[in-house]
Structures are given as C-alpha cells and as structure tokens.
C-alpha positions as a Python dict, from the first residue, in 0.01 Angstrom:
ca = {
    (1, 'M'): (0, 0, 0),
    (2, 'T'): (-249, -242, -27),
    (3, 'V'): (-612, -117, 15),
    (4, 'S'): (-735, -316, 329),
    (5, 'S'): (-1027, -488, 408),
    (6, 'A'): (-1325, -365, 595),
    (7, 'P'): (-1355, -574, 884),
    (8, 'V'): (-1720, -644, 1021),
    (9, 'F'): (-1606, -458, 1392),
    (10, 'Q'): (-1576, -107, 1066),
    (11, 'Q'): (-1719, 147, 934),
    (12, 'V'): (-1541, 238, 568),
    (13, 'R'): (-1583, 539, 361),
    (14, 'R'): (-1411, 620, 33),
    (15, 'I'): (-1390, 1009, -12),
    (16, 'S'): (-1272, 1211, -351),
    (17, 'E'): (-1237, 1560, -83),
    (18, 'P'): (-881, 1663, 7),
    (19, 'L'): (-724, 1526, 407),
    (20, 'E'): (-744, 1865, 534),
    (21, 'A'): (-1158, 1895, 409),
    (22, 'V'): (-1166, 1586, 519),
    (23, 'V'): (-1054, 1663, 926),
    (24, 'D'): (-1217, 2016, 917),
    (25, 'A'): (-1546, 1865, 830),
    (26, 'L'): (-1544, 1564, 1096),
    (27, 'K'): (-1425, 1805, 1372),
    (28, 'A'): (-1724, 2035, 1253),
    (29, 'A'): (-1972, 1774, 1251),
    (30, 'I'): (-1820, 1641, 1610),
    (31, 'V'): (-1899, 1931, 1747),
    (32, 'A'): (-2199, 2035, 1605),
    (33, 'A'): (-2336, 1659, 1780),
    (34, 'D'): (-2219, 1829, 2112),
    (35, 'V'): (-1937, 1537, 2176),
    (36, 'W'): (-1527, 1740, 2308),
    (37, 'V'): (-1282, 1682, 1992),
    (38, 'L'): (-1028, 1551, 2208),
    (39, 'H'): (-677, 1555, 1998),
    (40, 'E'): (-618, 1556, 1614),
    (41, 'I'): (-269, 1278, 1572),
    (42, 'D'): (-103, 1324, 1253),
    (43, 'P'): (32, 967, 1203),
    (44, 'Q'): (280, 1088, 875),
    (45, 'A'): (445, 1342, 1114),
    (46, 'L'): (533, 1086, 1436),
    (47, 'L'): (674, 818, 1226),
    (48, 'K'): (874, 1080, 997),
    (49, 'R'): (1051, 1178, 1311),
    (50, 'G'): (1135, 822, 1348),
    (51, 'G'): (1185, 833, 973),
    (52, 'I'): (949, 633, 797),
    (53, 'D'): (720, 780, 555),
    (54, 'I'): (324, 718, 515),
    (55, 'A'): (59, 875, 294),
    (56, 'R'): (-106, 1169, 441),
    (57, 'A'): (-272, 1058, 789),
    (58, 'R'): (-515, 1169, 1013),
    (59, 'H'): (-643, 1064, 1357),
    (60, 'L'): (-948, 1242, 1545),
    (61, 'L'): (-990, 1100, 1889),
    (62, 'F'): (-1373, 1247, 2050),
    (63, 'F'): (-1557, 1171, 2315),
    (64, 'H'): (-1782, 1315, 2614),
    (65, 'P'): (-1795, 1303, 3031),
    (66, 'R'): (-2154, 1192, 3055),
    (67, 'Y'): (-2089, 891, 2818),
    (68, 'M'): (-1756, 805, 3005),
    (69, 'K'): (-1991, 842, 3274),
    (70, 'R'): (-2225, 613, 3175),
    (71, 'L'): (-1977, 356, 3039),
    (72, 'L'): (-1775, 346, 3412),
    (73, 'D'): (-2116, 312, 3543),
    (74, 'A'): (-2185, -28, 3343),
    (75, 'D'): (-1813, -183, 3349),
    (76, 'P'): (-1482, 27, 3454),
    (77, 'A'): (-1286, -217, 3195),
    (78, 'A'): (-1454, -113, 2910),
    (79, 'V'): (-1277, 235, 2953),
    (80, 'L'): (-1027, 46, 2706),
    (81, 'E'): (-1316, 180, 2506),
    (82, 'A'): (-1322, 552, 2500),
    (83, 'P'): (-1232, 741, 2349),
    (84, 'L'): (-1393, 734, 2022),
    (85, 'K'): (-1156, 790, 1691),
    (86, 'F'): (-1196, 861, 1357),
    (87, 'A'): (-894, 705, 1087),
    (88, 'I'): (-856, 938, 798),
    (89, 'V'): (-554, 762, 569),
    (90, 'T'): (-426, 745, 259),
    (91, 'E'): (-471, 451, 49),
    (92, 'D'): (-410, 358, -356),
    (93, 'T'): (-782, 429, -402),
    (94, 'G'): (-780, 721, -189),
    (95, 'L'): (-846, 913, 94),
    (96, 'V'): (-1083, 716, 307),
    (97, 'V'): (-1228, 692, 705),
    (98, 'R'): (-1258, 417, 857),
    (99, 'W'): (-1376, 406, 1263),
    (100, 'Y'): (-1446, 143, 1513),
    (101, 'D'): (-1848, 15, 1545),
    (102, 'P'): (-1832, 139, 1913),
    (103, 'A'): (-2187, -171, 1890),
    (104, 'A'): (-1981, -396, 1812),
    (105, 'A'): (-1680, -292, 2034),
    (106, 'F'): (-1944, -298, 2351),
    (107, 'D'): (-2107, -557, 2296),
    (108, 'R'): (-1832, -793, 2382),
    (109, 'Y'): (-1878, -707, 2726),
    (110, 'G'): (-2280, -928, 2758),
    (111, 'N'): (-2340, -631, 2970),
    (112, 'P'): (-2729, -476, 2900),
    (113, 'D'): (-2615, -165, 2971),
    (114, 'L'): (-2298, -107, 2710),
    (115, 'K'): (-2479, -260, 2462),
    (116, 'V'): (-2687, 61, 2420),
    (117, 'L'): (-2467, 268, 2540),
    (118, 'G'): (-2229, 126, 2228),
    (119, 'A'): (-2577, 116, 1964),
    (120, 'Q'): (-2621, 478, 2049),
    (121, 'L'): (-2286, 567, 2015),
    (122, 'S'): (-2293, 372, 1685),
    (123, 'R'): (-2543, 608, 1551),
    (124, 'L'): (-2400, 909, 1650),
    (125, 'C'): (-2080, 772, 1499),
    (126, 'D'): (-2281, 703, 1190),
    (127, 'R'): (-2476, 1030, 1241),
    (128, 'I'): (-2084, 1241, 1252),
    (129, 'A'): (-1997, 1066, 969),
    (130, 'A'): (-2244, 1123, 740),
    (131, 'N'): (-2294, 1511, 827),
    (132, 'A'): (-1967, 1591, 726),
    (133, 'L'): (-1858, 1340, 479),
    (134, 'G'): (-2298, 1298, 282),
    (135, 'D'): (-2426, 1007, 231),
    (136, 'A'): (-2278, 621, 233),
    (137, 'S'): (-2098, 626, -79),
}
C-alpha cells in the first residue's frame, strides 16, 4: 500500500503505538471532551466478509446532540458533515490517524454560523487528538 498524501482538508498523525491502544486512547479522549462515541467500525473485518484482505483499520464516529442542534439550526443541508470521524489505518510507514478538518467542511456552505461551528469542531478534533496521541509529530 502506498502512503497517501495529506489533503488540505484532512489532518494526519503518524503513530507508533499499537492500533488497539490508539483506538482506546481516542475513545477515552472523546469521552473526556464530553462528546459521544457513536460507533466503531472495523473495515478490515467488514471487507474480509467480502473476501478482501486489508491491513488493520478502525473508524471512530463521534458527535454530540448540542452540535447537531446548532448544525441543523444553521443549515439542515450540512447534516451530511456529521458525525465526525477518526480513521485509524495501517499504511506502509505504520499506523496513521486521519480526520476531516470540520472548519474546511463547514466553510463550504458560506454560512457564518456554520463557519463558527466548524472552527469550534476543528479545535475539538485537534484537542481530542492531542490528548489521545500526544503532541503533533
């Protein structure tokens, strides 16, 4: 597998810890930030059911109703931007954590309320990542 780039709308952290430790640390940091872990997806297991083998990976979906209320009040079309997600994937260089930058996602709508919410959610994601993974590498 080739290590992909870091598009401007994503944040990327390379991690040397085991996958399960990273998942557990991210879940704990999400809960500590007073946000709900909504679901954990195991893409490796799902694809294996279809006869496809990939390296270890997990997706963590998270959000909170207080953010959903603000999002819906600002522009119901932006509901596609929720929930937030961390993707923990194995690449050639090791484990990588990726997430969309909510500021970039919400800014596309040209709505000042969504711009504020996107910036707040961007800081939230960065804070969760920093608490779970340590300082940026």
